[in-house]
Amino acid sequence: MISLKALLIRDVRIAVRIGGGALMGVLFFLSIVTLTPFALGPDLKLLARIGPAILWIGALLASLLALDRLFAADHEDGSLDLILMGRAPLELVVAAKALAHWLTTGLPLVIASPILGLILNLDANAIAAVAATLLVGTPALTYMGTIGAALAVTLRRGGLLLPVLVLPLTIPVLIFGVAAANAAAGGTVSFAAPFTILCALTLMSIVVGPFAAAAALRAGME
Amino acid sequence: MPLIDLANPSRFLALVGKMLPWLVAATLVALAAGLWQALFVAPDDYQQGATVKIMFVHVPSAWLAMAIWALMSIAALGTLAWRHPLADVAAKAAAPLGAGFTFLCLLTGSLWGRPMWGTYWVWDARLTSVLVMFLMYLGLIALWRTVEDPSRAGRAAAILTLVGAINLPIIKFSVDWWNTLHQPASVVRVGGPAIHPSILVPLLTMALALTLLFATLHLAAMRNEILRRRVRTMQMLAAQGASA
């Protein structure tokens, strides 16, 4: 437990210091949300209607973009080998690393989403719903993404492979995240049904992700 | 013969050599019988006319697309749990075939949709989940093609295959849910009365024929893959000898 805590603190520290690039994801998120009205036109009604979807797509892409750093830096400087040889179970290590990654890339997206919701003309209800669904849903993206990150880490040409592998796995999260947000913004479906399924998806990916990612790391590092 | 005997690639190659001519013959017979029944015996649909015959290729392709992922999942267990040397060969040979059948299913469905629904594509739950499966097949093939060392590629692909096997039902469920939420207006469901034997018999014959076709192509592709790996090993040995 102590080593996992140390790993968590180390990862968060590395991410927030110079060269860590923790806030790069938020910047990308902001850029995507700013770009969308240029493509769709400045119609505030339209933006309010599809705002939750824009925010979710932006958050999905932003968290995907940061994923390749999850293991790559450790692989480059050799600390990944040390971690693999350590006594802490690899599954828990992956879970701790993913938690640190979410704290530094996923959580900032959640915190930034209300402000971006404002410029997309969302009302207070919808802003709260988007923030709540992102808070619950982005861990699922990170933990599902660990599988792709672990598969791609040892590859020299893994760059585009990661999103290709991870994106299909994130479809359920996207569906239920946007559905719950839209429901709160005034739909016909209840908010609770998609939201609880979103919670279930997150819990499931927290279980499946570390196991698959640990297996992928073991297979890749041999 | 127990599965472990097949772990020897030479023995497997000998078996494949013996089986392939028979499989090719059986495939040709079944395909001829199936196509003849589908094209000349089975009646036209009273609403859809002759276009209903697309179904005889479309439905078996969809079945096979799912069955091949299941086969790859079993092979993935063979790779990860037992390190069976032929398991990853089987998985690698199956992936492009699975992608091919999925594409055939999408293509025929699209061609069928044009006269029946008036459009090549609708975001119907089934179409969408088959499209996602096609994407996952392509991702798997991309992974196979990115890692040079075959046994490492095999283990990575096995993990992805199993993750896909867990996720595909969830994706299917989510897409169904998403679709009922959106309520498309233009989709005409084929549904209606249960399938009449005059349609069912050709359909099952075609399913058998396409399964045999898959088995033939799969065994041939496995043989090619084993030979390709031997060539690779020989080339590496030769390169080592040349440099020494």
Short mmCIF file of C-alpha atoms in Angstrom, two decimals:
data_model
loop_
_atom_site.label_atom_id
_atom_site.label_comp_id
_atom_site.label_asym_id
_atom_site.label_seq_id
_atom_site.Cartn_x
_atom_site.Cartn_y
_atom_site.Cartn_z
CA MET A 1 0.00 0.00 0.00
CA ILE A 2 2.85 2.38 0.90
CA SER A 3 4.56 1.78 -2.43
CA LEU A 4 1.30 2.35 -4.31
CA LYS A 5 0.77 5.63 -2.45
CA ALA A 6 4.32 6.68 -3.22
CA LEU A 7 3.81 5.83 -6.88
CA LEU A 8 0.59 7.82 -6.97
CA ILE A 9 2.20 10.90 -5.41
CA ARG A 10 5.23 10.57 -7.70
CA ASP A 11 3.08 10.37 -10.83
CA VAL A 12 0.97 13.36 -9.83
CA ARG A 13 4.11 15.36 -9.02
CA ILE A 14 5.76 14.52 -12.34
CA ALA A 15 2.60 15.47 -14.20
CA VAL A 16 2.10 18.89 -12.59
CA ARG A 17 5.74 20.01 -12.83
CA ILE A 18 7.46 21.45 -15.90
CA GLY A 19 7.47 18.94 -18.75
CA GLY A 20 4.59 16.96 -17.27
CA GLY A 21 1.97 18.63 -19.41
CA ALA A 22 -0.98 18.02 -17.08
CA LEU A 23 -2.94 21.02 -18.34
CA MET A 24 -2.28 20.33 -22.01
CA GLY A 25 -5.45 18.24 -22.14
CA VAL A 26 -7.58 21.12 -20.85
CA LEU A 27 -6.03 23.43 -23.43
CA PHE A 28 -6.88 20.91 -26.17
CA PHE A 29 -10.41 20.58 -24.77
CA LEU A 30 -10.80 24.38 -24.90
CA SER A 31 -9.50 24.47 -28.48
CA ILE A 32 -11.92 21.78 -29.65
CA VAL A 33 -14.91 23.47 -28.03
CA THR A 34 -13.84 26.80 -29.52
CA LEU A 35 -13.45 25.29 -32.98
CA THR A 36 -16.86 23.64 -33.10
CA PRO A 37 -18.96 26.83 -33.39
CA PHE A 38 -16.77 27.90 -36.32
CA ALA A 39 -17.86 24.74 -38.12
CA LEU A 40 -21.51 24.84 -37.02
CA GLY A 41 -22.17 28.57 -37.01
CA PRO A 42 -22.84 30.81 -34.00
CA ASP A 43 -26.50 29.80 -33.60
CA LEU A 44 -26.92 29.74 -29.80
CA LYS A 45 -30.03 27.56 -29.89
CA LEU A 46 -28.28 24.87 -31.91
CA LEU A 47 -25.21 25.07 -29.69
CA ALA A 48 -27.34 24.71 -26.55
CA ARG A 49 -29.01 21.64 -28.02
CA ILE A 50 -25.84 19.82 -29.01
CA GLY A 51 -23.64 21.35 -26.32
CA PRO A 52 -23.49 18.26 -24.09
CA ALA A 53 -22.44 16.17 -27.09
CA ILE A 54 -19.71 18.66 -28.05
CA LEU A 55 -18.37 18.72 -24.49
CA TRP A 56 -18.36 14.92 -24.29
CA ILE A 57 -16.59 14.49 -27.65
CA GLY A 58 -14.06 17.13 -26.62
CA ALA A 59 -13.40 15.45 -23.27
CA LEU A 60 -13.16 12.03 -24.94
CA LEU A 61 -10.57 13.24 -27.45
CA ALA A 62 -8.64 15.21 -24.84
CA SER A 63 -8.35 12.26 -22.48
CA LEU A 64 -7.42 10.02 -25.41
CA LEU A 65 -4.66 12.39 -26.46
CA ALA A 66 -3.01 12.26 -23.06
CA LEU A 67 -3.16 8.47 -22.78
CA ASP A 68 0.11 7.68 -24.56
CA ARG A 69 2.00 9.42 -21.75
CA LEU A 70 0.59 6.98 -19.19
CA PHE A 71 3.40 4.44 -19.56
CA ALA A 72 5.60 5.94 -22.29
CA ALA A 73 7.70 8.25 -20.08
CA ASP A 74 8.33 5.45 -17.59
CA HIS A 75 9.26 3.13 -20.42
CA GLU A 76 11.74 5.63 -21.87
CA ASP A 77 13.67 6.26 -18.65
CA GLY A 78 13.55 2.62 -17.56
CA SER A 79 11.43 3.04 -14.44
CA LEU A 80 8.73 0.86 -15.97
CA ASP A 81 11.13 -2.10 -15.78
CA LEU A 82 11.72 -1.35 -12.11
CA ILE A 83 7.98 -1.14 -11.47
CA LEU A 84 7.44 -4.45 -13.27
CA MET A 85 10.09 -6.13 -11.14
CA GLY A 86 8.76 -4.65 -7.89
CA ARG A 87 6.84 -6.63 -5.33
CA ALA A 88 3.59 -4.68 -5.61
CA PRO A 89 1.03 -6.55 -7.77
CA LEU A 90 1.15 -5.12 -11.27
CA GLU A 91 -2.65 -4.85 -11.50
CA LEU A 92 -2.73 -2.52 -8.48
CA VAL A 93 0.24 -0.59 -9.80
CA VAL A 94 -1.59 -0.01 -13.08
CA ALA A 95 -4.71 1.03 -11.16
CA ALA A 96 -2.68 3.53 -9.09
CA LYS A 97 -0.95 4.93 -12.16
CA ALA A 98 -4.29 5.27 -13.91
CA LEU A 99 -5.74 7.06 -10.89
CA ALA A 100 -2.84 9.51 -10.90
CA HIS A 101 -3.32 9.99 -14.64
CA TRP A 102 -7.02 10.68 -14.18
CA LEU A 103 -6.34 13.17 -11.35
CA THR A 104 -4.01 15.13 -13.61
CA THR A 105 -5.82 14.84 -16.96
CA GLY A 106 -9.43 13.76 -16.37
CA LEU A 107 -10.30 15.86 -13.35
CA PRO A 108 -9.14 19.15 -14.93
CA LEU A 109 -11.51 18.44 -17.84
CA VAL A 110 -14.39 18.01 -15.41
CA ILE A 111 -13.49 21.26 -13.65
CA ALA A 112 -13.19 23.13 -16.96
CA SER A 113 -16.44 21.80 -18.40
CA PRO A 114 -18.84 24.25 -16.62
CA ILE A 115 -16.99 27.26 -18.07
CA LEU A 116 -17.03 25.74 -21.54
CA GLY A 117 -20.71 24.90 -20.99
CA LEU A 118 -21.38 28.60 -20.41
CA ILE A 119 -19.90 29.66 -23.75
CA LEU A 120 -21.98 26.97 -25.46
CA ASN A 121 -25.13 28.56 -24.01
CA LEU A 122 -26.07 25.61 -21.76
CA ASP A 123 -28.45 26.35 -18.90
CA ALA A 124 -27.51 25.66 -15.28
CA ASN A 125 -29.20 22.26 -15.24
CA ALA A 126 -27.37 21.05 -18.30
CA ILE A 127 -24.03 22.40 -17.05
CA ALA A 128 -24.42 20.52 -13.77
CA ALA A 129 -25.44 17.37 -15.63
CA VAL A 130 -22.49 17.52 -18.02
CA ALA A 131 -20.07 18.07 -15.15
CA ALA A 132 -21.61 15.21 -13.16
CA THR A 133 -21.55 12.78 -16.11
CA LEU A 134 -17.98 13.76 -16.95
CA LEU A 135 -16.95 13.28 -13.33
CA VAL A 136 -18.37 9.78 -13.35
CA GLY A 137 -17.52 8.93 -16.96
CA THR A 138 -13.95 10.14 -17.50
CA PRO A 139 -12.47 7.50 -15.14
CA ALA A 140 -13.98 4.88 -17.44
CA LEU A 141 -12.18 6.48 -20.39
CA THR A 142 -8.87 6.50 -18.52
CA TYR A 143 -9.17 2.95 -17.21
CA MET A 144 -10.30 1.53 -20.57
CA GLY A 145 -7.51 3.54 -22.13
CA THR A 146 -4.86 1.88 -19.94
CA ILE A 147 -5.34 -1.24 -22.07
CA GLY A 148 -4.50 0.60 -25.26
CA ALA A 149 -1.66 2.49 -23.58
CA ALA A 150 -0.16 -0.76 -22.27
CA LEU A 151 -0.46 -2.44 -25.67
CA ALA A 152 1.11 0.49 -27.49
CA VAL A 153 3.86 1.39 -25.02
CA THR A 154 6.52 -0.95 -26.35
CA LEU A 155 5.78 -0.19 -30.00
CA ARG A 156 7.88 2.25 -31.91
CA ARG A 157 5.04 3.11 -34.25
CA GLY A 158 2.26 2.97 -31.68
CA GLY A 159 1.12 6.57 -32.15
CA LEU A 160 -2.09 6.21 -34.13
CA LEU A 161 -2.69 2.65 -33.02
CA LEU A 162 -3.75 3.69 -29.52
CA PRO A 163 -6.84 5.72 -30.49
CA VAL A 164 -7.80 3.10 -33.08
CA LEU A 165 -7.81 0.42 -30.39
CA VAL A 166 -9.40 2.48 -27.62
CA LEU A 167 -12.09 4.47 -29.43
CA PRO A 168 -14.48 1.55 -30.13
CA LEU A 169 -14.27 0.55 -26.45
CA THR A 170 -15.40 4.01 -25.37
CA ILE A 171 -18.65 3.98 -27.37
CA PRO A 172 -20.85 2.80 -24.46
CA VAL A 173 -19.44 5.48 -22.14
CA LEU A 174 -20.10 8.15 -24.76
CA ILE A 175 -23.66 6.93 -25.37
CA PHE A 176 -24.69 6.86 -21.73
CA GLY A 177 -22.76 10.01 -20.79
CA VAL A 178 -24.42 12.11 -23.47
CA ALA A 179 -27.81 10.46 -22.86
CA ALA A 180 -27.72 11.29 -19.16
CA ALA A 181 -26.60 14.86 -19.82
CA ASN A 182 -29.33 15.36 -22.42
CA ALA A 183 -31.92 13.84 -20.10
CA ALA A 184 -31.09 16.38 -17.41
CA ALA A 185 -31.17 19.18 -19.97
CA GLY A 186 -34.82 18.42 -20.61
CA GLY A 187 -35.36 15.15 -22.40
CA THR A 188 -38.08 12.55 -22.19
CA VAL A 189 -35.95 9.90 -20.49
CA SER A 190 -35.14 9.96 -16.81
CA PHE A 191 -31.67 11.06 -15.73
CA ALA A 192 -31.20 8.17 -13.31
CA ALA A 193 -31.30 5.27 -15.79
CA PRO A 194 -28.43 6.28 -18.10
CA PHE A 195 -26.50 7.78 -15.20
CA THR A 196 -26.49 4.59 -13.15
CA ILE A 197 -25.48 2.57 -16.22
CA LEU A 198 -22.65 5.06 -16.73
CA CYS A 199 -21.56 4.43 -13.11
CA ALA A 200 -21.69 0.68 -13.79
CA LEU A 201 -19.54 1.06 -16.91
CA THR A 202 -16.98 3.03 -14.93
CA LEU A 203 -16.85 0.42 -12.16
CA MET A 204 -16.49 -2.33 -14.73
CA SER A 205 -13.66 -0.62 -16.56
CA ILE A 206 -11.85 -0.01 -13.24
CA VAL A 207 -11.92 -3.80 -12.80
CA VAL A 208 -11.22 -4.92 -16.38
CA GLY A 209 -8.76 -2.20 -17.40
CA PRO A 210 -5.93 -2.83 -14.89
CA PHE A 211 -6.03 -6.62 -15.37
CA ALA A 212 -5.87 -6.42 -19.16
CA ALA A 213 -3.30 -3.64 -19.08
CA ALA A 214 -1.10 -5.57 -16.63
CA ALA A 215 -1.28 -8.64 -18.87
CA ALA A 216 -0.39 -6.49 -21.88
CA LEU A 217 2.58 -4.95 -20.07
CA ARG A 218 3.88 -8.37 -19.02
CA ALA A 219 3.50 -9.68 -22.57
CA GLY A 220 5.11 -6.60 -24.09
CA MET A 221 8.09 -6.21 -21.78
CA GLU A 222 9.36 -9.79 -21.97
CA MET B 1 -6.52 -36.93 -31.71
CA PRO B 2 -5.84 -34.66 -28.70
CA LEU B 3 -5.20 -31.01 -29.36
CA ILE B 4 -1.68 -31.25 -27.99
CA ASP B 5 -0.59 -33.44 -30.90
CA LEU B 6 -1.35 -30.55 -33.20
CA ALA B 7 1.17 -28.43 -31.31
CA ASN B 8 3.77 -29.80 -33.69
CA PRO B 9 3.44 -27.56 -36.77
CA SER B 10 4.77 -30.25 -39.11
CA ARG B 11 2.09 -32.69 -38.01
CA PHE B 12 -0.50 -29.94 -38.36
CA LEU B 13 0.74 -29.12 -41.86
CA ALA B 14 0.48 -32.78 -42.85
CA LEU B 15 -3.07 -32.96 -41.52
CA VAL B 16 -4.03 -29.75 -43.32
CA GLY B 17 -2.53 -31.12 -46.53
CA LYS B 18 -4.73 -34.18 -46.23
CA MET B 19 -7.88 -32.28 -45.27
CA LEU B 20 -7.77 -29.32 -47.62
CA PRO B 21 -8.75 -31.07 -50.90
CA TRP B 22 -11.81 -32.62 -49.20
CA LEU B 23 -12.77 -29.31 -47.63
CA VAL B 24 -12.46 -27.51 -50.95
CA ALA B 25 -14.67 -30.14 -52.58
CA ALA B 26 -17.25 -29.97 -49.77
CA THR B 27 -17.26 -26.17 -49.95
CA LEU B 28 -17.83 -26.19 -53.70
CA VAL B 29 -20.67 -28.72 -53.43
CA ALA B 30 -22.37 -26.87 -50.57
CA LEU B 31 -21.91 -23.50 -52.24
CA ALA B 32 -23.34 -24.79 -55.53
CA ALA B 33 -26.31 -26.40 -53.75
CA GLY B 34 -26.90 -23.31 -51.61
CA LEU B 35 -26.70 -20.84 -54.48
CA TRP B 36 -28.92 -23.01 -56.69
CA GLN B 37 -31.53 -23.26 -53.94
CA ALA B 38 -31.26 -19.58 -53.10
CA LEU B 39 -31.45 -18.32 -56.67
CA PHE B 40 -33.86 -20.78 -58.32
CA VAL B 41 -35.80 -22.71 -55.66
CA ALA B 42 -36.54 -20.16 -52.96
CA PRO B 43 -39.59 -18.02 -53.82
CA ASP B 44 -39.43 -14.26 -54.18
CA ASP B 45 -40.81 -12.31 -51.26
CA TYR B 46 -44.29 -10.96 -51.93
CA GLN B 47 -43.19 -7.48 -50.91
CA GLN B 48 -39.47 -7.37 -51.56
CA GLY B 49 -39.34 -9.35 -54.80
CA ALA B 50 -35.98 -10.78 -55.82
CA THR B 51 -33.97 -8.55 -53.49
CA VAL B 52 -34.80 -10.89 -50.63
CA LYS B 53 -32.18 -13.25 -52.08
CA ILE B 54 -29.47 -10.92 -50.77
CA MET B 55 -30.39 -12.35 -47.39
CA PHE B 56 -28.86 -15.72 -48.28
CA VAL B 57 -25.41 -14.12 -48.26
CA HIS B 58 -26.13 -11.37 -45.76
CA VAL B 59 -27.39 -13.39 -42.79
CA PRO B 60 -24.73 -16.15 -42.88
CA SER B 61 -22.02 -13.47 -43.13
CA ALA B 62 -23.38 -11.81 -40.01
CA TRP B 63 -23.42 -15.16 -38.18
CA LEU B 64 -19.87 -15.90 -39.26
CA ALA B 65 -18.65 -12.42 -38.34
CA MET B 66 -19.74 -13.09 -34.75
CA ALA B 67 -18.64 -16.73 -34.71
CA ILE B 68 -15.15 -15.82 -35.91
CA TRP B 69 -14.69 -13.40 -33.02
CA ALA B 70 -15.75 -16.20 -30.68
CA LEU B 71 -13.23 -18.52 -32.35
CA MET B 72 -10.50 -15.90 -31.95
CA SER B 73 -11.41 -15.54 -28.26
CA ILE B 74 -10.96 -19.28 -27.73
CA ALA B 75 -7.66 -19.09 -29.60
CA ALA B 76 -6.70 -16.12 -27.39
CA LEU B 77 -7.27 -18.27 -24.30
CA GLY B 78 -5.10 -20.90 -25.95
CA THR B 79 -2.36 -18.32 -26.46
CA LEU B 80 -2.48 -16.81 -22.98
CA ALA B 81 -3.34 -19.79 -20.78
CA TRP B 82 -1.72 -22.75 -22.53
CA ARG B 83 0.75 -21.05 -24.87
CA HIS B 84 -0.41 -23.41 -27.58
CA PRO B 85 1.91 -22.64 -30.49
CA LEU B 86 -0.86 -22.84 -33.08
CA ALA B 87 -3.36 -20.71 -31.15
CA ASP B 88 -1.95 -17.37 -32.22
CA VAL B 89 -1.50 -18.67 -35.77
CA ALA B 90 -5.21 -19.54 -35.76
CA ALA B 91 -6.14 -16.14 -34.32
CA LYS B 92 -3.99 -14.25 -36.80
CA ALA B 93 -5.36 -16.16 -39.77
CA ALA B 94 -8.95 -15.65 -38.58
CA ALA B 95 -8.82 -11.87 -38.16
CA PRO B 96 -8.76 -10.79 -41.84
CA LEU B 97 -11.39 -13.43 -42.67
CA GLY B 98 -13.61 -12.11 -39.88
CA ALA B 99 -13.13 -8.58 -41.15
CA GLY B 100 -13.97 -9.82 -44.66
CA PHE B 101 -17.22 -11.46 -43.60
CA THR B 102 -18.17 -8.40 -41.53
CA PHE B 103 -17.53 -6.21 -44.57
CA LEU B 104 -19.56 -8.59 -46.75
CA CYS B 105 -22.39 -8.34 -44.23
CA LEU B 106 -22.26 -4.53 -44.24
CA LEU B 107 -21.97 -4.35 -48.03
CA THR B 108 -24.85 -6.71 -48.78
CA GLY B 109 -26.95 -5.05 -46.07
CA SER B 110 -26.28 -1.68 -47.63
CA LEU B 111 -27.15 -2.91 -51.13
CA TRP B 112 -30.30 -4.47 -49.73
CA GLY B 113 -31.20 -1.33 -47.82
CA ARG B 114 -31.12 0.87 -50.91
CA PRO B 115 -34.19 -0.63 -52.64
CA MET B 116 -35.99 -1.58 -49.41
CA TRP B 117 -35.41 1.38 -47.09
CA GLY B 118 -34.55 3.91 -49.77
CA THR B 119 -31.08 4.56 -48.35
CA TYR B 120 -27.72 2.84 -48.27
CA TRP B 121 -27.25 3.41 -44.58
CA VAL B 122 -29.39 4.04 -41.52
CA TRP B 123 -28.08 4.40 -37.98
CA ASP B 124 -30.04 1.34 -36.97
CA ALA B 125 -28.86 -0.50 -33.85
CA ARG B 126 -27.81 -3.63 -35.71
CA LEU B 127 -26.03 -1.85 -38.53
CA THR B 128 -24.20 0.36 -36.09
CA SER B 129 -23.02 -2.45 -33.85
CA VAL B 130 -21.80 -4.46 -36.86
CA LEU B 131 -19.93 -1.35 -38.01
CA VAL B 132 -18.29 -1.10 -34.59
CA MET B 133 -17.34 -4.76 -34.79
CA PHE B 134 -15.79 -4.09 -38.21
CA LEU B 135 -13.75 -1.26 -36.64
CA MET B 136 -12.57 -3.61 -33.90
CA TYR B 137 -11.53 -6.24 -36.45
CA LEU B 138 -9.52 -3.58 -38.29
CA GLY B 139 -7.93 -2.42 -35.04
CA LEU B 140 -6.94 -5.99 -34.28
CA ILE B 141 -5.39 -6.42 -37.74
CA ALA B 142 -3.57 -3.10 -37.27
CA LEU B 143 -2.13 -4.42 -34.00
CA TRP B 144 -0.98 -7.63 -35.71
CA ARG B 145 0.74 -5.55 -38.36
CA THR B 146 2.50 -3.21 -35.91
CA VAL B 147 4.48 -5.74 -33.84
CA GLU B 148 7.23 -7.54 -35.72
CA ASP B 149 7.87 -10.46 -33.37
CA PRO B 150 4.99 -12.91 -34.03
CA SER B 151 4.77 -14.39 -30.52
CA ARG B 152 4.69 -10.96 -28.86
CA ALA B 153 2.14 -9.75 -31.39
CA GLY B 154 0.13 -12.88 -30.63
CA ARG B 155 -0.08 -12.16 -26.91
CA ALA B 156 -0.94 -8.50 -27.42
CA ALA B 157 -3.64 -9.41 -29.93
CA ALA B 158 -4.97 -12.11 -27.60
CA ILE B 159 -5.49 -9.57 -24.81
CA LEU B 160 -7.25 -7.20 -27.19
CA THR B 161 -9.42 -10.03 -28.53
CA LEU B 162 -10.57 -10.97 -25.02
CA VAL B 163 -11.24 -7.34 -24.09
CA GLY B 164 -13.26 -7.12 -27.29
CA ALA B 165 -15.18 -10.27 -26.40
CA ILE B 166 -16.20 -8.67 -23.09
CA ASN B 167 -16.97 -5.35 -24.71
CA LEU B 168 -18.83 -6.37 -27.86
CA PRO B 169 -21.99 -7.43 -25.97
CA ILE B 170 -21.85 -4.21 -23.92
CA ILE B 171 -21.46 -2.15 -27.08
CA LYS B 172 -24.36 -4.04 -28.65
CA PHE B 173 -26.52 -3.35 -25.60
CA SER B 174 -25.57 0.34 -25.51
CA VAL B 175 -26.22 0.81 -29.20
CA ASP B 176 -29.62 -0.87 -28.87
CA TRP B 177 -30.46 1.46 -26.00
CA TRP B 178 -29.15 4.50 -27.92
CA ASN B 179 -31.22 3.52 -30.93
CA THR B 180 -34.51 3.09 -29.09
CA LEU B 181 -33.82 6.49 -27.54
CA HIS B 182 -33.51 8.13 -30.94
CA GLN B 183 -36.45 6.28 -32.52
CA PRO B 184 -35.60 6.26 -36.21
CA ALA B 185 -38.67 6.80 -38.37
CA SER B 186 -37.67 5.37 -41.73
CA VAL B 187 -36.67 1.84 -40.82
CA VAL B 188 -38.96 -0.87 -42.05
CA ARG B 189 -38.52 -3.97 -39.95
CA VAL B 190 -38.57 -7.22 -41.87
CA GLY B 191 -40.07 -9.14 -38.92
CA GLY B 192 -43.50 -10.48 -39.58
CA PRO B 193 -44.30 -14.18 -39.73
CA ALA B 194 -41.73 -16.83 -38.86
CA ILE B 195 -39.47 -17.99 -41.67
CA HIS B 196 -41.07 -20.47 -44.03
CA PRO B 197 -39.14 -23.71 -44.76
CA SER B 198 -38.83 -22.74 -48.43
CA ILE B 199 -36.60 -19.88 -47.29
CA LEU B 200 -35.08 -21.53 -44.23
CA VAL B 201 -33.58 -24.56 -46.02
CA PRO B 202 -31.61 -22.50 -48.59
CA LEU B 203 -30.55 -20.15 -45.80
CA LEU B 204 -29.15 -22.97 -43.69
CA THR B 205 -27.46 -24.50 -46.75
CA MET B 206 -25.80 -21.18 -47.51
CA ALA B 207 -24.76 -20.87 -43.87
CA LEU B 208 -23.16 -24.31 -44.06
CA ALA B 209 -21.47 -23.43 -47.36
CA LEU B 210 -20.01 -20.17 -46.04
CA THR B 211 -18.85 -21.89 -42.84
CA LEU B 212 -17.06 -24.51 -44.95
CA LEU B 213 -15.60 -21.70 -47.05
CA PHE B 214 -14.31 -20.09 -43.88
CA ALA B 215 -12.86 -23.38 -42.63
CA THR B 216 -11.06 -23.91 -45.95
CA LEU B 217 -9.67 -20.40 -46.12
CA HIS B 218 -8.75 -20.45 -42.44
CA LEU B 219 -6.76 -23.68 -42.67
CA ALA B 220 -5.04 -22.48 -45.83
CA ALA B 221 -4.21 -19.15 -44.18
CA MET B 222 -2.88 -20.96 -41.10
CA ARG B 223 -0.67 -23.08 -43.34
CA ASN B 224 0.62 -19.96 -45.09
CA GLU B 225 1.28 -18.28 -41.76
CA ILE B 226 3.30 -21.26 -40.47
CA LEU B 227 5.32 -21.35 -43.67
CA ARG B 228 5.80 -17.57 -43.55
CA ARG B 229 7.18 -17.87 -40.01
CA ARG B 230 9.55 -20.61 -41.12
CA VAL B 231 10.80 -18.42 -43.95
CA ARG B 232 11.27 -15.58 -41.47
CA THR B 233 13.30 -17.80 -39.11
CA MET B 234 15.41 -19.12 -41.99
CA GLN B 235 16.08 -15.60 -43.24
CA MET B 236 17.14 -14.51 -39.78
CA LEU B 237 19.42 -17.52 -39.42
CA ALA B 238 20.90 -16.84 -42.84
CA ALA B 239 21.47 -13.18 -41.94
CA GLN B 240 23.21 -14.25 -38.73
CA GLY B 241 25.37 -16.69 -40.65
CA ALA B 242 26.25 -14.05 -43.22
CA SER B 243 27.28 -11.51 -40.61
CA ALA B 244 29.33 -13.96 -38.57
#
